[in-house]
Amino acid sequence: MRPDGTVTVLAGGVGAARFLAGLVEAMDPTHITAVVNTGDDTRLHGLHISPDLDTVTYTLAGAIDPERGWGLRSETWDAMEALDRYAAVRPARSGAAASWFRLGDRDLATHLYRTHRLGEGASLSDVTAEIAQAWGLPLTLRPMTDDRVETLVDLAGGDEVGFQEYFVHLRHDVAIRGVRFSGVDEARPAPGVLGALDDAGVIVIAPSNPIVSIGPILAVDAIARVLQRRREDVVAISPIVGGRALKGPADRMLGELGLPVSVAGVARGYRDVAATLVIDREDEALVAAVEAEGLHCVVTDTVMRDVTVATSLALTTLGVVA
Ligand code: FO1
């Protein structure tokens, strides 16, 4: 690491949040910046919802529901249940009173606050910083961009749907043939993002879905260019262990998009932007396959069943660029 010892992490949802929970134990958290995917953001009930930002925030605040990995612990669902009354009278083409995307009663407060502040003209960066402060987070949290970028999934059946429609409504149980990030060509990195990437001693790509969590961040051209330039200082952690995603559809997405469903597929996806891939002990036999993609390979425990493993993973990751 450089003497200033700062670390910038490209982050998606659950895997990134667990990694960050370990990282804040491993180093001075005021020297950490997380740059978070906003391609999953959605509008429902007139509210702006930023799932990955909220998953990171709630996890680091110790308030996340540990089983689901999203939303708040000890949540209640009265508002969702009350919506069902209106679902019964909703006209055929209306999306009103949707309850397939579950918003808990206390979680709603976050979306109400964010939406109101955005309506007042605040940027997503400003609102993210306010929400992080309200939850007492010690690190800096930044959305990847303040501009609207929307992950759209091209289903094998021919329809194109929004990410949450694919992930939650369709339970990611349908084949896909592509993904695109609408708006990304015009999107600029959020204020502070390029500086945090330029100044970081180590840039970490968290163990998030390479296609739909890290993909949108790297699709912001100026961000990808910094990583390409600083490739030697970029360490990625594989979210694929033993050929399977620990959570979500990363494994089947890799396969459906023509990449190997293994750490080698992750390495291929990151070979232009990262010099090192950290993989789990279970995949030790694939070190040569990762190296064949042009990356160094580090083997350690990556399955973060508790914060001790996450802290140790963080220390190993930082040690790569010592
Ligand atoms: N995931 C689900 O599987 N079902 C839900 O109903 C759901 C609601 C939800 C509400 C707020 C939030 O911040 C996240 C929520 N998620 C839900 C998780 C979210 O869809 C995904 O974890 C991410 O977008 C993928 O990283």
Coordinates of C-alpha atoms and ligand atoms in Angstrom, one line a residue:
M1 CA 0.0 0.0 0.0
R2 CA 1.0 3.6 -0.5
P3 CA 2.1 5.4 2.7
D4 CA -1.3 7.2 2.9
G5 CA -2.9 3.8 3.3
T6 CA -6.2 4.6 1.7
V7 CA -8.3 1.9 0.1
T8 CA -11.1 2.3 -2.5
V9 CA -13.6 -0.6 -3.0
L10 CA -15.8 -1.1 -6.0
A11 CA -19.0 -2.5 -4.4
G12 CA -22.3 -4.2 -5.2
G13 CA -24.6 -5.5 -2.5
V14 CA -24.4 -8.3 0.0
G15 CA -20.9 -9.7 -0.8
A16 CA -19.4 -6.2 -0.9
A17 CA -21.1 -5.2 2.3
R18 CA -19.8 -8.2 4.2
F19 CA -16.3 -7.5 2.8
L20 CA -16.5 -3.9 3.9
A21 CA -17.6 -5.0 7.4
G22 CA -14.3 -6.9 7.6
L23 CA -12.3 -4.1 6.0
V24 CA -13.4 -1.5 8.6
E25 CA -12.0 -3.9 11.3
A26 CA -8.7 -4.3 9.4
M27 CA -7.8 -0.6 9.0
D28 CA -8.6 2.9 9.8
P29 CA -12.2 3.2 8.4
T30 CA -11.8 6.9 7.7
H31 CA -9.3 5.9 5.0
I32 CA -11.9 3.7 3.1
T33 CA -14.1 4.8 0.2
A34 CA -16.7 2.5 -1.2
V35 CA -17.9 3.3 -4.8
V36 CA -21.3 1.6 -5.0
N37 CA -23.3 0.3 -8.0
T38 CA -26.4 2.3 -8.7
G39 CA -27.5 0.3 -11.8
D40 CA -29.9 -1.6 -9.6
D41 CA -31.7 1.6 -8.5
T42 CA -35.4 1.6 -9.2
R43 CA -38.5 3.7 -8.8
L44 CA -41.5 2.2 -7.1
H45 CA -44.5 4.0 -5.5
G46 CA -42.8 7.2 -6.6
L47 CA -39.8 6.4 -4.4
H48 CA -36.1 6.3 -5.5
I49 CA -34.7 3.0 -4.1
S50 CA -30.9 2.4 -4.1
P51 CA -30.6 -1.2 -3.0
D52 CA -26.9 -1.6 -3.0
L53 CA -26.2 1.7 -1.2
D54 CA -28.7 0.7 1.4
T55 CA -27.4 -2.9 1.8
V56 CA -23.9 -1.5 2.4
T57 CA -25.2 1.2 4.8
Y58 CA -27.4 -1.2 6.9
T59 CA -24.7 -3.9 7.0
L60 CA -22.0 -1.5 8.3
A61 CA -24.5 0.0 10.8
G62 CA -25.1 -3.5 12.1
A63 CA -28.8 -3.1 11.2
I64 CA -29.1 -5.5 8.2
D65 CA -31.4 -8.5 8.3
P66 CA -28.7 -11.3 8.4
E67 CA -30.8 -14.0 6.8
R68 CA -32.1 -12.0 3.8
G69 CA -28.9 -9.9 3.4
W70 CA -31.0 -6.9 2.4
G71 CA -33.5 -4.7 4.4
L72 CA -33.6 -4.1 8.1
R73 CA -33.4 -6.5 11.0
S74 CA -36.6 -7.0 13.0
E75 CA -38.6 -5.2 10.2
T76 CA -42.4 -5.0 10.0
W77 CA -44.4 -5.1 6.7
D78 CA -47.6 -3.3 7.6
A79 CA -47.4 -0.9 4.7
M80 CA -46.9 -3.7 2.1
E81 CA -49.8 -5.6 3.5
A82 CA -52.0 -2.5 3.5
L83 CA -51.2 -2.1 -0.3
D84 CA -52.9 -5.4 -1.0
R85 CA -56.3 -3.7 -0.5
Y86 CA -55.5 -1.5 -3.5
A87 CA -54.0 -4.2 -5.6
A88 CA -57.5 -5.7 -5.7
V89 CA -58.9 -2.6 -7.5
R90 CA -55.9 -1.7 -9.6
P91 CA -56.7 -1.4 -13.4
A92 CA -55.1 -4.0 -15.6
R93 CA -52.2 -2.0 -16.9
S94 CA -51.4 -0.1 -13.7
G95 CA -48.2 -0.8 -11.7
A96 CA -49.7 0.8 -8.6
A97 CA -49.7 -1.1 -5.3
A98 CA -46.9 -3.4 -6.4
S99 CA -45.9 -5.6 -3.5
W100 CA -43.5 -8.0 -5.3
F101 CA -40.6 -5.7 -4.3
R102 CA -40.9 -5.8 -0.5
L103 CA -40.2 -2.5 1.3
G104 CA -40.3 -2.9 5.1
D105 CA -41.9 -0.2 7.2
R106 CA -38.7 1.2 8.6
D107 CA -36.8 0.8 5.3
L108 CA -39.4 3.0 3.7
A109 CA -38.1 5.9 5.8
T110 CA -34.8 5.7 3.9
H111 CA -36.5 5.8 0.5
L112 CA -38.8 8.7 1.6
Y113 CA -35.8 10.7 2.8
R114 CA -33.8 10.0 -0.4
T115 CA -36.7 10.8 -2.7
H116 CA -37.6 14.0 -0.9
R117 CA -34.0 15.3 -0.9
L118 CA -33.5 14.4 -4.6
G119 CA -36.7 16.3 -5.3
E120 CA -35.2 19.3 -3.6
G121 CA -32.4 19.2 -6.1
A122 CA -29.8 17.4 -3.9
S123 CA -27.5 15.0 -5.7
L124 CA -27.5 11.3 -5.0
S125 CA -23.9 11.8 -3.6
D126 CA -25.2 14.4 -1.2
V127 CA -28.1 12.3 0.0
T128 CA -25.9 9.2 0.3
A129 CA -23.5 11.1 2.5
E130 CA -26.4 12.3 4.7
I131 CA -27.9 8.8 5.0
A132 CA -24.4 7.4 5.9
Q133 CA -24.0 10.1 8.5
A134 CA -27.4 9.3 10.0
W135 CA -26.4 5.7 10.4
G136 CA -23.0 6.6 11.9
L137 CA -20.9 5.1 9.2
P138 CA -17.1 5.7 9.6
L139 CA -16.2 5.3 6.0
T140 CA -17.0 7.4 2.8
L141 CA -19.8 6.0 0.7
R142 CA -20.2 7.3 -2.8
P143 CA -22.6 6.2 -5.6
M144 CA -20.7 5.4 -8.8
T145 CA -22.5 8.3 -10.5
D146 CA -25.1 10.9 -9.8
D147 CA -26.5 10.4 -13.3
R148 CA -29.2 7.9 -14.1
V149 CA -27.8 4.5 -15.2
E150 CA -30.3 1.6 -15.4
T151 CA -29.3 -2.0 -15.7
L152 CA -31.5 -3.7 -18.3
V153 CA -31.6 -7.5 -18.8
D154 CA -32.2 -9.0 -22.2
L155 CA -34.1 -12.2 -21.6
A156 CA -33.6 -15.2 -23.8
G157 CA -37.4 -15.1 -24.5
G158 CA -37.0 -11.7 -26.2
D159 CA -38.2 -9.2 -23.6
E160 CA -35.9 -6.6 -22.0
V161 CA -36.7 -5.9 -18.4
G162 CA -35.3 -3.8 -15.6
F163 CA -32.8 -5.4 -13.2
Q164 CA -35.2 -5.7 -10.2
E165 CA -37.9 -7.1 -12.5
Y166 CA -35.4 -9.9 -13.5
F167 CA -33.9 -10.3 -10.0
V168 CA -36.9 -10.1 -7.7
H169 CA -40.1 -10.4 -9.8
L170 CA -38.8 -13.2 -12.0
R171 CA -36.6 -14.6 -9.2
H172 CA -33.6 -14.6 -11.7
D173 CA -35.1 -17.9 -12.8
V174 CA -35.1 -17.2 -16.5
A175 CA -32.3 -17.4 -19.1
I176 CA -30.7 -14.2 -20.3
R177 CA -28.8 -13.3 -23.5
G178 CA -27.4 -9.9 -22.6
V179 CA -27.2 -7.0 -20.2
R180 CA -26.9 -3.3 -20.9
F181 CA -26.5 -0.2 -18.8
S182 CA -28.9 2.4 -20.2
G183 CA -27.5 6.0 -19.8
V184 CA -24.0 4.9 -19.0
D185 CA -22.4 6.6 -22.0
E186 CA -23.5 10.0 -20.7
A187 CA -22.8 9.2 -17.0
R188 CA -20.0 10.9 -15.2
P189 CA -18.4 9.5 -12.1
A190 CA -19.9 11.0 -8.9
P191 CA -17.8 13.8 -7.3
G192 CA -14.8 12.4 -5.5
V193 CA -14.9 9.0 -7.2
L194 CA -11.9 9.6 -9.6
G195 CA -9.9 11.2 -6.8
A196 CA -10.5 8.2 -4.5
L197 CA -9.4 5.8 -7.2
D198 CA -6.3 7.9 -8.1
D199 CA -5.2 8.3 -4.5
A200 CA -5.9 4.8 -3.2
G201 CA -3.0 2.6 -2.2
V202 CA -5.1 -0.4 -3.1
I203 CA -8.2 -0.6 -5.2
V204 CA -10.4 -3.6 -4.4
I205 CA -13.1 -5.1 -6.6
A206 CA -15.4 -6.6 -3.9
P207 CA -16.8 -10.2 -4.3
S208 CA -19.9 -9.0 -6.1
N209 CA -21.6 -10.1 -9.3
P210 CA -19.0 -9.2 -12.0
I211 CA -21.8 -8.6 -14.6
V212 CA -24.6 -6.7 -12.9
S213 CA -22.9 -5.3 -9.8
I214 CA -19.4 -4.4 -10.8
G215 CA -20.2 -4.3 -14.6
P216 CA -22.2 -1.0 -14.3
I217 CA -19.4 0.7 -12.4
L218 CA -16.8 -0.4 -14.9
A219 CA -19.1 0.7 -17.7
V220 CA -18.6 4.3 -16.6
D221 CA -15.7 5.0 -19.0
A222 CA -13.6 7.3 -16.8
I223 CA -13.7 4.8 -13.9
A224 CA -12.6 1.9 -16.1
R225 CA -9.7 4.0 -17.5
V226 CA -8.3 4.7 -14.0
L227 CA -8.4 1.0 -13.2
Q228 CA -6.7 0.1 -16.5
R229 CA -4.0 2.6 -15.7
R230 CA -3.6 1.4 -12.1
R231 CA -4.1 -2.3 -12.9
E232 CA -1.1 -3.4 -10.8
D233 CA -2.8 -1.9 -7.7
V234 CA -6.2 -3.5 -8.3
V235 CA -7.1 -6.7 -6.5
A236 CA -10.4 -8.4 -7.3
I237 CA -12.1 -11.1 -5.1
S238 CA -14.0 -13.8 -6.8
P239 CA -17.7 -14.1 -5.9
I240 CA -17.6 -17.6 -7.5
V241 CA -16.6 -20.4 -5.2
G242 CA -16.5 -24.0 -6.4
G243 CA -18.3 -23.0 -9.6
R244 CA -21.2 -21.5 -7.8
A245 CA -22.2 -18.0 -6.7
L246 CA -22.6 -17.7 -3.0
K247 CA -25.7 -15.6 -3.5
G248 CA -27.7 -14.6 -6.6
P249 CA -27.4 -15.5 -10.3
A250 CA -23.7 -14.7 -11.0
D251 CA -22.9 -18.3 -11.9
R252 CA -25.7 -18.8 -14.4
M253 CA -25.2 -15.3 -15.8
L254 CA -21.5 -16.0 -16.5
G255 CA -22.5 -19.2 -18.3
E256 CA -25.3 -17.6 -20.3
L257 CA -23.0 -14.9 -21.4
G258 CA -20.4 -17.3 -22.6
L259 CA -17.8 -17.1 -19.9
P260 CA -16.5 -20.1 -17.9
V261 CA -18.6 -20.7 -14.7
S262 CA -15.5 -20.6 -12.4
V263 CA -12.9 -18.3 -11.1
A264 CA -11.3 -18.5 -14.6
G265 CA -14.5 -16.7 -15.9
V266 CA -14.2 -14.0 -13.3
A267 CA -10.5 -13.6 -14.1
R268 CA -11.3 -13.2 -17.8
G269 CA -13.9 -10.6 -17.0
Y270 CA -11.4 -8.6 -15.0
R271 CA -8.1 -9.1 -16.8
D272 CA -8.0 -5.6 -18.2
V273 CA -8.6 -3.9 -14.9
A274 CA -7.1 -6.0 -12.2
A275 CA -3.7 -7.6 -11.8
T276 CA -4.6 -10.1 -9.0
L277 CA -7.6 -12.3 -8.3
V278 CA -8.2 -13.7 -4.8
I279 CA -9.9 -17.1 -4.9
D280 CA -11.2 -19.5 -2.3
R281 CA -9.2 -22.6 -1.1
E282 CA -11.9 -24.7 -2.7
D283 CA -10.7 -23.5 -6.1
E284 CA -7.0 -24.0 -5.4
A285 CA -6.7 -26.4 -8.4
L286 CA -7.7 -23.5 -10.7
V287 CA -4.7 -21.2 -9.9
A288 CA -3.1 -22.0 -13.2
A289 CA -6.4 -21.3 -15.1
V290 CA -6.5 -17.8 -13.4
E291 CA -2.8 -17.2 -14.3
A292 CA -3.5 -18.3 -17.9
E293 CA -5.9 -15.3 -18.0
G294 CA -3.0 -13.0 -17.1
L295 CA -3.7 -12.4 -13.4
H296 CA -1.8 -13.3 -10.3
C297 CA -3.7 -15.6 -8.1
V298 CA -4.0 -15.6 -4.3
V299 CA -5.7 -18.4 -2.4
T300 CA -7.4 -17.9 0.9
D301 CA -10.7 -18.3 2.7
T302 CA -13.2 -16.1 1.0
V303 CA -16.6 -17.4 2.3
M304 CA -17.4 -14.7 4.9
R305 CA -19.5 -16.7 7.3
D306 CA -18.6 -14.1 10.1
V307 CA -16.7 -10.9 10.5
T308 CA -13.5 -12.6 11.6
V309 CA -13.2 -14.3 8.2
A310 CA -14.1 -11.1 6.4
T311 CA -11.4 -9.2 8.4
S312 CA -8.8 -11.9 7.5
L313 CA -9.9 -11.7 3.8
A314 CA -9.5 -7.9 3.9
L315 CA -6.0 -8.2 5.4
T316 CA -4.9 -10.7 2.8
T317 CA -6.3 -8.5 0.0
L318 CA -4.5 -5.4 1.3
G319 CA -1.3 -7.5 1.7
V320 CA -1.3 -8.2 -2.1
V321 CA -0.2 -4.6 -2.8
A322 CA 2.1 -4.3 0.2
Ligands
FO1_1 N1 -34.5 -8.7 -2.9 C1 -35.4 -9.7 -3.0 O1 -35.1 -10.8 -3.4 N2 -36.8 -9.4 -2.8 C2 -37.2 -8.2 -2.4 O2 -38.4 -8.0 -2.2 C3 -36.3 -7.2 -2.2 C4 -36.6 -5.9 -1.7 C5 -35.6 -5.0 -1.4 C6 -36.0 -3.7 -0.9 C7 -35.0 -2.8 -0.6 C8 -33.6 -3.1 -0.8 O3 -32.7 -2.2 -0.5 C9 -33.3 -4.3 -1.4 C10 -34.3 -5.3 -1.7 N3 -33.9 -6.5 -2.2 C11 -34.9 -7.5 -2.4 C12 -32.6 -6.8 -2.6 C13 -32.2 -6.3 -4.0 O4 -33.1 -6.6 -5.0 C14 -30.8 -7.0 -4.5 O5 -30.1 -7.4 -3.4 C15 -29.9 -6.1 -5.2 O6 -30.4 -5.2 -6.0 C16 -28.8 -7.0 -5.8 O7 -27.6 -6.5 -5.4

